[in-house]
Amino acid sequence: MLGGPRPEHARDVPTRVAVDLLGGDSAPDAVLAGVAIALRRDANLHVDLIGPPHLTQLSQLGAEDVAERRRVVPASQVVAMDEDPILGVRGKPDATVGVAARLVRDGAADAMVSIGSTGAAMAAAVFTLGMLDGLSRAALLVTVPAAQGPVVLLDVGANVAPAADLLAQHALAGAAYAQVRHGIRDPRVGLLTVGEEVGKGDRVRRKTGALLAALPVSFIGNVEGDDVPRGGAADVVVTDGFTGNILLKGMEGTYAVLSTLVAQELARHGEPARQAVAAATAHLHPERNAGALLIGVDGVVVVGHGASSAGAVAACIAQAATVVRDGVLPGLRQALGTLLLRCGPGPSGPVPVSRVAR
Amino acid sequence: MLGGPRPEHARDVPTRVAVDLLGGDSAPDAVLAGVAIALRRDANLHVDLIGPPHLTQLSQLGAEDVAERRRVVPASQVVAMDEDPILGVRGKPDATVGVAARLVRDGAADAMVSIGSTGAAMAAAVFTLGMLDGLSRAALLVTVPAAQGPVVLLDVGANVAPAADLLAQHALAGAAYAQVRHGIRDPRVGLLTVGEEVGKGDRVRRKTGALLAALPVSFIGNVEGDDVPRGGAADVVVTDGFTGNILLKGMEGTYAVLSTLVAQELARHGEPARQAVAAATAHLHPERNAGALLIGVDGVVVVGHGASSAGAVAACIAQAATVVRDGVLPGLRQALGTLLLRCGPGPSGPVPVSRVAR
């Protein structure tokens, strides 16, 4: 490719990716090391390193064998994580993300990658590359490798509080992506919310549900958080960037924790394996931790999943009993009372006392 | 206890839990089986089964050995999942959740458990039991068994769109709970949002951050989705019930998917174990799936985590290259165009065409 016309499917064509060297928690080291790995894995890959030339020391790459597929494109400015991304991109014409976006716009690179400020990458991309027809704002999309097939999830961080019409746009975009990228002819689109019944969720969700039902896609209705890692319910899951980001990170963190435990356990035990793994991960099992405490009412109330198994019900009951025996409620009254006293008076305090009469 | 005064710590005291037999996806079977398990595990547990007497057939329990610690309390009505919970509870005086709540209020039971409509359980509890001082609305709280110690997470479903002052109340309640239940003297409280920097998130989060900073708790600032399963950052994580519910279910689903894979793999291979487990779970690894596609801009843009490792950066790059080679962008233009055509015209359509000029 290298800026040429883009054929529909061409896995062996040279491809150039512009990589932002600045930004990210451990840039540029992680970025440079990642570039080296990518280049070694893919003989048709070319990389533009966008950043101050002094950072692109070839020694850091330790990869003379791939040097000819690496090019340095100087850029000296960076939009910091705590900087306003739009002002930052507008005010810094030589920012790495802006330079990268222009390379893509001009056909000198095929794609750009940044692990710096997401907002800055978005702003640079939107300003420089423009939008696809039909979309007023971009979303961040991931494909989650769910148990029952890929699930396209969007938005995972671009728009923290989108209106319903933007969510509907993103549903279209996600469905289109699922068709193109995953070969799903008629993708099932689900709206992420807190219950399957129509109307579950907040006002935005209710309004979005009505809009999605009118779209020319197979809208299957509401889906819930676990439908994303499990898959099977919807091919495309639409949500706001706030919820999507937190869900995604929660899934990733869970994976990291669990897989670390598995690896540690197997390294130690080797053979007996199955029981050992089960024992090591048992305390993380959702069933064992079933049941939510209804905090705030003057009594012990445990609420479980509607889909609770027998084991989960037993856990709910055991939890309720333990809470009672440990004197949680009287302790809670006391601890809360102490904290309230320390809040002091004041009309703008966070604790309006509106006690519901029995 | 059985309705008597509640000592501060008394693990061996008889305790009575009122269990709602109606509601839940597989009630009453799962509930009855769960009761039997719980009773066998805990010799000091007593259970009130709240439901129509014909449902409490003792044969379903198959547990004559625990029969004397089981009592049937008749209640014939149920508040359905798709019913308005407040109207349902008010209009059905003989609903199981209402009967259960009254048993707790009157001291005939120490706690109640329901896996039916969450809203109905909440409404019955609030109406019947009243609120703790200082709290205007209840939250659903769970303790997540995080890698680095327990994390108290609330709300996980009670209030889908709380105002900042309610979140501040729940922060207090969560901190109090962490003190009492987990013995954490000075719990660190974090606000769940989409970035560590102050001000990250939506308007409610910004307002809440300011309120939490003024509370008499150790507010450590923002935390992110993966801080919940990982732990270590905060002992108490505060969020709205919409986000918390989806996060929790996402973590649970991830656990279920991963642990199923682990078990399957170990059952098949037994000895080699470690590599087998790693291979079976590799496709779920967040690093391998690193990088979000910025969908909506007219170009290929991949955005990675700020904390990307070298491997994650390489994955971002490889993803960008693959997207280019597979012709995703031109395909996307086409697919989206087709969908847009099918949307037809109309002023109230979800797709305002506001193309950003290059």
XYZ file of C-alpha atoms in Angstrom:
716
model
C 0.000 0.000 0.000
C 2.367 2.668 1.183
C -0.124 5.268 0.163
C -1.324 3.576 -3.007
C -4.861 2.462 -3.691
C -6.194 -0.069 -1.202
C -7.360 -3.399 -2.553
C -10.181 -5.163 -0.793
C -8.111 -8.035 0.528
C -4.377 -8.098 0.342
C -2.577 -9.620 3.262
C 0.846 -9.615 1.707
C 0.953 -6.033 0.515
C 3.484 -3.744 2.187
C 1.707 -1.607 4.713
C 2.979 1.452 6.506
C 1.852 2.364 9.998
C 2.671 5.703 11.611
C 3.451 5.162 15.280
C 3.291 7.931 17.880
C 6.391 7.709 20.063
C 5.188 10.189 22.667
C 2.539 9.673 25.321
C 1.632 6.538 27.220
C 2.832 5.561 30.642
C 6.079 4.006 29.507
C 6.767 5.752 26.208
C 8.926 5.630 24.278
C 10.489 2.394 25.521
C 7.388 0.258 25.289
C 6.517 1.768 21.943
C 9.933 1.168 20.484
C 10.087 -2.374 21.758
C 6.612 -2.970 20.381
C 7.606 -1.677 17.004
C 10.528 -4.090 16.936
C 8.295 -7.024 17.763
C 5.737 -6.032 15.156
C 8.328 -5.615 12.452
C 9.866 -9.009 13.142
C 6.497 -10.715 13.067
C 5.394 -9.170 9.805
C 7.797 -8.950 6.906
C 5.447 -6.709 4.964
C 5.137 -4.112 7.654
C 6.750 -0.696 7.497
C 6.719 1.753 10.376
C 7.048 5.501 10.610
C 8.314 6.496 14.040
C 6.830 9.893 14.861
C 8.794 11.735 17.513
C 11.902 13.702 18.386
C 14.830 12.168 16.517
C 16.848 11.795 19.719
C 14.203 9.404 21.009
C 14.359 7.144 18.044
C 17.823 5.915 18.846
C 18.180 2.755 16.916
C 19.995 1.139 19.793
C 16.745 1.116 21.712
C 15.254 -1.013 19.051
C 18.124 -3.462 18.952
C 16.720 -4.505 15.647
C 19.152 -3.897 12.820
C 17.511 -6.672 10.855
C 14.365 -4.645 10.451
C 15.998 -1.232 10.164
C 15.175 -0.776 6.496
C 11.458 -1.005 7.220
C 11.670 1.712 9.829
C 11.605 5.422 9.093
C 11.884 8.352 11.478
C 9.485 11.250 10.988
C 10.421 14.156 13.253
C 7.820 15.747 15.496
C 8.730 17.598 18.633
C 5.481 18.369 20.447
C 3.204 16.237 22.562
C -0.326 16.756 23.847
C -0.189 15.713 27.483
C -2.711 13.495 29.231
C -3.994 16.327 31.412
C -4.164 18.839 28.584
C -7.342 19.813 26.779
C -7.054 17.609 23.711
C -8.735 19.932 21.241
C -6.827 23.016 22.318
C -3.667 20.946 22.503
C -3.959 19.615 18.993
C -4.956 22.992 17.554
C -2.166 24.815 19.354
C 0.608 22.357 18.565
C 0.957 21.878 14.827
C 4.042 19.737 15.340
C 2.427 17.368 17.841
C 3.114 13.711 17.114
C -0.565 12.825 16.724
C -1.096 15.668 14.269
C 1.913 14.660 12.214
C 0.763 11.054 12.197
C -2.740 12.001 11.120
C -1.399 14.130 8.282
C 0.737 11.236 7.049
C -2.403 9.157 6.847
C -4.408 11.923 5.204
C -1.721 12.441 2.584
C -1.369 8.763 1.824
C 2.194 8.565 3.100
C 1.062 6.092 5.761
C -1.850 3.684 5.816
C -2.754 3.927 9.480
C -1.721 5.507 12.765
C -1.247 4.133 16.273
C -1.077 6.104 19.521
C -1.023 5.052 23.135
C -0.892 8.647 24.347
C -3.832 10.881 25.187
C -6.907 9.293 23.645
C -8.556 12.675 23.329
C -5.608 14.089 21.456
C -5.488 11.170 19.051
C -9.207 11.557 18.475
C -9.023 15.297 17.952
C -6.108 15.016 15.557
C -7.861 12.276 13.631
C -11.184 14.079 13.406
C -9.646 17.429 12.420
C -7.275 15.960 9.895
C -9.079 12.964 8.476
C -12.663 14.167 8.758
C -15.644 11.963 9.444
C -17.388 9.222 7.540
C -20.746 10.253 6.189
C -23.494 9.665 8.656
C -21.422 9.946 11.787
C -21.276 13.146 13.756
C -18.840 11.888 16.406
C -16.343 9.067 16.538
C -16.508 6.131 18.932
C -13.844 3.783 20.204
C -14.639 0.219 19.241
C -13.137 -3.083 20.315
C -13.901 -6.614 19.322
C -14.152 -8.697 22.444
C -13.117 -12.336 21.900
C -16.185 -13.711 23.596
C -16.749 -17.367 24.330
C -19.357 -17.744 21.602
C -17.787 -15.603 18.908
C -16.625 -12.042 18.542
C -18.602 -9.225 20.103
C -18.150 -5.741 18.714
C -18.326 -3.307 21.631
C -18.595 0.441 21.235
C -18.080 3.075 22.553
C -15.263 2.251 24.982
C -14.154 5.744 25.822
C -14.700 8.444 23.262
C -18.022 9.949 24.378
C -18.731 9.860 28.074
C -22.303 11.111 27.868
C -23.692 10.695 24.354
C -27.279 11.453 23.410
C -29.532 8.736 22.073
C -29.112 9.763 18.456
C -25.353 9.370 18.722
C -25.769 5.906 20.188
C -27.989 5.080 17.230
C -25.299 6.295 14.861
C -22.808 4.097 16.620
C -25.146 1.131 16.364
C -25.123 1.579 12.624
C -21.374 1.962 12.567
C -20.896 -1.114 14.720
C -23.197 -3.194 12.570
C -21.365 -2.080 9.497
C -18.072 -2.969 11.118
C -19.275 -6.414 12.129
C -20.329 -7.074 8.562
C -17.089 -5.940 7.074
C -14.558 -7.052 9.616
C -16.108 -10.233 10.899
C -18.183 -11.312 7.951
C -21.427 -11.310 9.897
C -24.063 -10.760 7.265
C -26.870 -9.540 9.470
C -25.318 -8.606 12.807
C -27.546 -8.711 15.845
C -27.307 -5.384 17.675
C -27.897 -5.161 21.426
C -28.205 -2.171 23.730
C -26.160 -2.535 26.911
C -28.222 -1.878 30.007
C -29.190 -3.333 33.372
C -31.959 -5.737 32.517
C -33.510 -7.540 29.600
C -36.959 -6.031 29.900
C -37.838 -3.150 27.590
C -37.360 0.161 29.369
C -34.659 -1.021 31.757
C -31.956 1.546 32.320
C -31.797 5.297 32.354
C -33.569 7.850 30.197
C -30.923 7.741 27.478
C -31.248 3.989 27.208
C -35.033 4.117 26.891
C -34.815 6.719 24.175
C -32.037 4.822 22.419
C -34.002 1.586 22.463
C -36.802 3.245 20.513
C -34.349 4.654 17.978
C -32.547 1.345 17.516
C -35.810 -0.463 16.906
C -36.384 1.827 13.935
C -32.930 1.276 12.427
C -32.320 -1.017 9.516
C -30.405 -3.519 11.607
C -31.397 -6.603 13.567
C -31.954 -4.969 16.930
C -32.408 -7.719 19.485
C -33.162 -5.440 22.425
C -31.315 -5.080 25.689
C -28.213 -7.020 26.653
C -26.385 -7.084 29.976
C -22.784 -6.832 31.083
C -22.010 -10.525 30.967
C -23.328 -10.836 27.427
C -20.161 -9.095 26.313
C -17.582 -11.647 27.555
C -19.946 -14.550 26.964
C -21.121 -13.587 23.509
C -23.968 -15.416 21.821
C -26.655 -12.810 22.480
C -25.536 -9.982 20.220
C -22.777 -9.457 17.683
C -22.688 -5.712 18.314
C -23.144 -4.139 21.730
C -23.796 -0.411 21.894
C -23.107 1.744 24.923
C -21.729 5.095 26.005
C -17.987 5.557 26.322
C -18.113 5.832 30.093
C -19.825 2.518 30.671
C -17.970 0.769 27.880
C -14.595 1.850 29.184
C -15.300 0.668 32.690
C -16.747 -2.614 31.478
C -13.777 -3.286 29.261
C -11.249 -2.540 31.961
C -13.184 -4.608 34.435
C -13.102 -7.584 32.091
C -9.425 -7.128 31.454
C -8.611 -6.829 35.116
C -10.603 -9.938 35.857
C -8.780 -11.824 33.187
C -5.419 -10.657 34.472
C -6.168 -11.609 38.038
C -7.573 -14.984 37.170
C -4.955 -15.998 34.674
C -2.157 -14.991 37.035
C -3.640 -17.218 39.665
C -3.980 -20.090 37.229
C -0.398 -19.774 36.067
C 0.975 -19.524 39.594
C -0.949 -22.526 40.712
C 0.033 -24.714 37.802
C 3.664 -23.719 38.071
C 3.692 -24.908 41.635
C 1.728 -28.104 41.350
C 2.163 -29.348 37.841
C 0.331 -32.662 37.832
C -2.732 -32.711 40.045
C -3.750 -29.632 38.164
C -7.484 -29.557 37.939
C -8.393 -29.487 41.601
C -5.511 -27.177 42.298
C -6.684 -24.686 39.725
C -10.217 -24.880 40.970
C -9.106 -24.342 44.555
C -6.928 -21.399 43.675
C -9.662 -19.617 41.786
C -12.624 -20.625 43.927
C -12.647 -17.425 45.938
C -13.153 -15.442 42.761
C -16.097 -17.504 41.641
C -19.195 -15.346 41.128
C -21.411 -18.004 42.639
C -19.429 -18.057 45.822
C -19.746 -14.288 46.013
C -23.373 -14.205 44.985
C -25.758 -11.726 46.482
C -25.709 -7.990 46.889
C -26.362 -6.346 50.180
C -29.025 -3.669 50.051
C -27.127 -1.094 52.011
C -28.989 1.873 53.374
C -32.117 0.228 54.682
C -32.427 -0.371 58.353
C -32.298 -4.148 58.120
C -30.246 -6.879 56.500
C -31.389 -7.466 52.928
C -29.472 -9.557 50.402
C -30.538 -9.484 46.770
C -29.279 -12.172 44.387
C -29.266 -12.548 40.634
C -32.448 -13.608 38.981
C -30.476 -16.429 37.408
C -29.061 -17.721 40.687
C -28.216 -21.394 40.892
C -28.801 -23.391 44.015
C -25.249 -22.747 45.109
C -25.674 -19.026 44.598
C -28.869 -18.982 46.615
C -27.075 -20.812 49.392
C -24.323 -18.235 49.281
C -26.881 -15.421 49.527
C -28.357 -16.992 52.576
C -25.010 -17.656 54.186
C -24.030 -14.063 53.520
C -27.179 -12.761 55.142
C -26.519 -14.911 58.175
C -22.938 -13.792 58.451
C -23.886 -10.140 58.186
C -26.315 -10.608 61.028
C -23.880 -12.524 63.198
C -21.083 -10.092 62.693
C -23.298 -7.305 63.899
C -22.862 -5.414 60.677
C -26.080 -3.451 60.919
C -25.586 -2.027 64.412
C -21.954 -1.417 63.592
C -23.004 0.323 60.432
C -25.425 2.566 62.281
C -22.643 3.550 64.600
C -19.925 4.044 62.006
C -22.234 5.992 59.768
C -23.382 8.113 62.675
C -19.785 8.937 63.499
C -19.057 9.929 59.934
C -22.189 12.045 59.790
C -21.169 13.909 62.895
C -17.857 14.638 61.242
C -19.626 16.003 58.181
C -20.891 18.855 60.299
C -23.914 20.968 59.411
C -24.397 22.927 56.227
C -27.130 23.282 53.660
C -24.953 22.096 50.783
C -23.740 18.972 52.502
C -24.033 15.664 50.720
C -26.300 14.073 53.259
C -29.880 15.259 53.216
C -31.662 13.462 55.997
C -34.931 12.343 54.523
C -35.887 9.442 56.657
C -38.636 7.326 55.209
C -41.320 6.667 57.777
C -42.069 3.068 58.587
C -30.976 -14.499 67.284
C -34.425 -15.420 66.022
C -35.637 -11.930 66.649
C -33.875 -11.357 69.945
C -31.329 -8.649 70.615
C -28.311 -8.767 68.314
C -24.906 -9.159 69.911
C -21.944 -7.555 68.202
C -20.229 -10.813 67.276
C -21.870 -14.142 67.655
C -21.115 -16.680 64.997
C -22.799 -19.605 66.705
C -26.086 -17.991 67.561
C -29.167 -19.340 65.808
C -30.110 -17.053 62.974
C -33.293 -16.954 60.964
C -33.365 -15.872 57.342
C -36.593 -15.222 55.465
C -36.264 -16.515 51.911
C -38.487 -15.364 49.058
C -39.600 -18.425 47.101
C -41.066 -16.476 44.185
C -39.228 -14.608 41.458
C -35.915 -15.463 39.846
C -35.373 -17.273 36.582
C -35.594 -20.755 38.045
C -37.647 -20.236 41.194
C -38.664 -22.014 43.249
C -36.443 -24.990 42.423
C -33.140 -23.195 42.699
C -34.288 -21.418 45.820
C -35.444 -24.578 47.526
C -32.284 -26.443 46.621
C -30.228 -23.514 47.846
C -32.042 -23.481 51.119
C -31.263 -27.161 51.614
C -27.577 -26.589 50.937
C -27.428 -23.631 53.276
C -29.173 -25.468 56.068
C -26.832 -28.437 55.829
C -23.770 -26.247 55.859
C -24.815 -24.239 58.886
C -26.303 -25.984 61.887
C -27.305 -22.691 63.471
C -29.300 -21.482 60.506
C -33.083 -21.343 60.423
C -35.059 -20.482 57.319
C -38.511 -19.088 56.739
C -39.759 -20.087 53.314
C -42.040 -17.322 52.067
C -44.407 -18.471 49.369
C -47.535 -20.411 48.515
C -47.658 -23.519 50.687
C -48.051 -25.772 47.636
C -44.626 -24.646 46.447
C -42.898 -25.511 49.644
C -43.378 -29.211 49.217
C -40.875 -30.801 51.454
C -40.134 -33.427 48.845
C -38.519 -30.739 46.739
C -36.077 -30.134 49.503
C -35.266 -33.771 50.048
C -33.862 -32.703 53.339
C -35.658 -34.288 56.235
C -32.547 -33.918 58.358
C -32.913 -30.149 58.346
C -36.705 -30.011 58.403
C -36.922 -28.722 61.931
C -34.974 -25.595 61.012
C -37.347 -24.809 58.186
C -40.645 -23.004 58.530
C -43.223 -22.158 55.897
C -44.709 -18.673 55.944
C -47.558 -18.392 53.458
C -47.625 -15.595 50.937
C -49.514 -15.851 47.685
C -48.581 -12.801 45.613
C -45.501 -11.960 43.598
C -44.251 -8.728 42.048
C -43.198 -9.666 38.530
C -39.943 -8.591 36.894
C -41.718 -6.382 34.369
C -44.033 -4.834 36.919
C -43.523 -1.398 38.441
C -41.920 -2.369 41.736
C -43.341 0.417 43.869
C -46.891 0.033 42.581
C -46.494 -3.724 42.778
C -45.403 -3.734 46.392
C -48.023 -1.180 47.434
C -50.801 -2.987 45.613
C -49.963 -6.498 46.805
C -49.951 -6.672 50.571
C -49.433 -10.418 50.459
C -46.430 -10.298 48.110
C -43.554 -12.503 49.239
C -41.093 -9.629 49.499
C -43.494 -7.622 51.622
C -44.136 -10.545 53.942
C -40.420 -11.173 54.253
C -39.701 -7.535 55.026
C -42.380 -7.468 57.706
C -40.902 -10.565 59.347
C -37.599 -8.709 59.578
C -39.247 -5.526 60.806
C -41.099 -7.409 63.517
C -38.066 -9.327 64.659
C -39.447 -12.680 63.585
C -36.576 -13.068 61.141
C -33.095 -11.598 61.161
C -32.662 -11.038 57.447
C -34.342 -11.563 54.090
C -33.120 -12.922 50.760
C -34.748 -12.489 47.353
C -33.623 -13.357 43.869
C -36.783 -11.957 42.333
C -37.345 -8.418 41.104
C -34.627 -6.276 42.620
C -36.844 -3.239 42.518
C -39.598 -5.030 44.388
C -37.213 -6.235 47.084
C -35.874 -2.721 47.425
C -39.290 -1.132 47.566
C -40.553 -3.609 50.137
C -37.440 -3.115 52.229
C -37.504 0.665 52.091
C -41.237 0.936 52.816
C -41.203 -1.604 55.597
C -37.809 -1.232 57.221
C -37.172 2.455 56.637
C -33.791 4.022 56.024
C -30.683 4.490 58.075
C -30.139 8.048 59.117
C -28.190 9.972 56.578
C -29.201 7.960 53.554
C -31.978 9.114 51.289
C -31.860 6.138 48.906
C -30.500 2.629 49.179
C -27.684 1.206 47.078
C -26.770 -2.344 46.182
C -23.300 -3.193 47.439
C -21.008 -6.123 46.769
C -17.588 -6.980 48.065
C -15.445 -8.006 45.140
C -12.739 -10.531 46.081
C -10.001 -8.583 44.362
C -6.457 -9.844 43.955
C -5.092 -7.436 46.546
C -7.854 -7.594 49.098
C -11.570 -6.969 49.178
C -13.064 -4.085 47.252
C -16.442 -2.765 48.325
C -18.335 -1.778 45.194
C -21.545 0.216 45.226
C -24.040 0.835 43.677
C -24.464 -2.278 41.518
C -28.006 -1.702 40.388
C -30.305 0.243 42.649
C -30.033 3.760 41.224
C -29.413 3.981 37.516
C -28.875 7.746 37.386
C -28.054 9.111 40.844
C -27.138 12.722 41.490
C -23.760 13.589 42.973
C -25.080 14.019 46.483
C -26.468 10.508 46.465
C -23.120 9.143 45.324
C -21.534 11.017 48.214
C -23.989 9.423 50.609
C -23.102 6.044 49.217
C -19.412 6.778 49.623
C -20.029 7.324 53.281
C -22.111 4.201 53.525
C -19.484 2.167 51.705
C -16.695 3.443 53.920
C -18.720 2.636 56.966
C -19.367 -0.831 55.647
C -15.700 -1.449 54.903
C -14.841 -0.480 58.445
C -17.436 -2.681 59.989
C -17.468 -5.674 57.729
C -13.860 -5.881 56.673
C -12.111 -4.256 59.580
C -10.501 -1.590 57.440
C -9.907 1.238 59.851
C -9.558 4.059 57.374
C -10.925 2.811 54.063
C -9.635 4.444 50.926
C -12.561 5.583 48.802
C -12.268 5.847 45.021
C -14.634 7.275 42.428
C -15.082 5.000 39.417
C -14.519 6.834 36.164
C -12.597 6.694 32.897
C -9.225 8.143 33.825
C -7.082 8.935 36.811
C -6.806 12.650 36.173
C -9.088 14.961 38.133
C -12.118 15.919 36.081
C -12.185 12.747 33.964
C -15.676 11.485 33.316
C -19.068 13.056 32.934
C -20.635 15.978 34.754
C -21.928 13.855 37.606
C -18.461 12.447 38.212
C -16.846 15.883 38.317
C -19.411 17.128 40.766
C -19.116 13.974 42.851
C -15.337 14.246 43.012
C -15.630 17.647 44.621
C -18.164 16.363 47.147
C -16.095 13.306 48.035
C -13.014 15.422 48.629
C -14.965 17.257 51.322
C -16.153 14.108 53.075
C -14.560 12.787 56.221
C -13.139 9.757 54.476
C -9.837 9.027 52.763
C -10.829 9.945 49.248
C -8.039 8.850 46.940
C -9.543 10.286 43.755
C -10.519 8.508 40.592
C -10.165 4.792 39.992
C -10.767 2.818 36.801
C -12.590 -0.335 35.867
C -9.704 -2.696 36.392
C -9.023 -1.346 39.872
C -12.098 -3.245 40.971
C -10.946 -6.806 40.145
C -7.328 -5.968 40.874
C -7.842 -4.146 44.146
C -5.005 -2.335 45.825
C -6.030 1.163 44.779
C -9.179 1.678 46.823
C -11.070 -0.288 49.450
C -14.381 1.282 48.463
C -15.358 2.094 44.892
C -18.349 4.350 44.333
C -20.387 4.440 41.159
C -23.926 4.659 39.852
C -26.043 1.533 39.698
C -26.021 1.424 35.917
C -22.251 1.362 35.555
C -21.726 -0.812 38.607
C -24.179 -3.415 37.419
C -22.617 -3.681 33.994
C -19.101 -3.780 35.431
C -20.009 -6.504 37.872
C -21.698 -8.657 35.264
C -18.823 -8.123 32.885
C -16.350 -9.329 35.505
C -18.498 -12.307 36.317
C -18.929 -13.243 32.694
C -15.215 -12.980 32.128
C -14.534 -15.180 35.076
C -17.050 -17.742 33.883
C -15.654 -17.864 30.392
C -12.066 -18.083 31.498
C -12.530 -20.612 34.236
C -14.567 -22.840 31.954
C -11.753 -22.822 29.474
C -9.206 -23.601 32.149
C -11.212 -26.501 33.476
C -11.856 -27.942 30.040
C -8.246 -27.742 29.103
C -6.947 -29.321 32.268
C -9.507 -32.085 32.114
C -8.255 -33.007 28.680
C -4.526 -32.750 29.143
C -3.809 -33.267 32.817
C -0.024 -33.224 32.974
C 1.516 -30.694 30.611
C -0.866 -28.234 32.140
C 0.831 -24.900 32.117
C 1.372 -24.420 28.413
C -1.977 -25.980 27.685
C -3.762 -23.544 29.935
C -1.876 -20.639 28.486
C -2.684 -21.701 24.950
C -6.335 -22.196 25.683
C -6.753 -18.782 27.234
C -4.371 -16.815 25.018
C -7.089 -15.506 22.725
C -8.781 -13.865 25.678
C -5.653 -12.090 26.804
C -6.181 -8.338 26.905
C -2.699 -7.731 25.554
C -3.353 -9.801 22.506
C -6.539 -7.828 21.915
C -5.014 -4.475 22.736
C -6.009 -1.395 20.859
C -9.323 0.225 20.124
C -10.273 1.231 16.648
C -11.425 4.816 16.338
C -14.466 4.133 14.275
C -16.160 7.004 12.528
C -13.147 8.877 11.187
C -12.292 8.495 7.581
C -9.005 6.679 8.168
C -7.609 3.804 10.171
C -6.785 4.909 13.717
C -5.964 2.509 16.544
C -5.743 3.850 20.084
C -4.062 1.756 22.776
C -3.971 1.915 26.536
C -1.667 4.419 28.132
C -0.191 1.537 30.060
C 0.518 -0.621 27.012
C 3.397 -3.075 27.219
C 5.608 -3.780 24.265
C 3.484 -6.728 23.334
C 0.349 -4.597 23.455
C 1.904 -1.973 21.235
C 2.855 -4.666 18.772
C -0.703 -5.905 18.817
C -2.001 -2.378 18.140
C 0.255 -2.116 15.153
C -0.635 -5.530 13.832
C -4.299 -4.690 14.218
C -3.892 -1.471 12.272
C -2.123 -3.339 9.517
C -4.766 -6.021 9.364
C -7.566 -3.489 9.195
C -5.862 -1.839 6.272
C -5.150 -5.091 4.446
C -8.645 -6.402 4.891
C -10.016 -3.293 3.273
C -12.089 -2.490 6.316
C -12.320 1.231 5.683
C -13.610 1.112 2.117
C -15.857 -1.738 3.096
C -17.100 0.286 6.003
C -17.848 3.259 3.794
C -19.896 1.026 1.583
C -21.728 -0.873 4.283
C -22.503 2.292 6.171
C -23.678 3.984 3.007
C -26.035 1.100 2.336
C -27.449 1.270 5.829
C -27.860 5.017 5.576
C -29.824 4.639 2.397
C -32.101 2.217 4.196
C -32.644 4.731 6.984
C -34.471 6.894 4.512
C -35.015 10.626 4.960
C -36.710 12.296 7.885
C -35.922 15.123 10.251
C -36.060 12.917 13.345
C -33.730 10.250 12.009
C -30.763 9.217 14.108
C -28.158 10.238 11.590
C -27.554 13.967 11.280
C -24.991 14.443 8.576
C -22.534 16.942 9.995
C -19.413 16.237 8.075
C -16.315 17.848 9.522
C -14.378 19.656 6.811
C -10.787 18.602 6.269
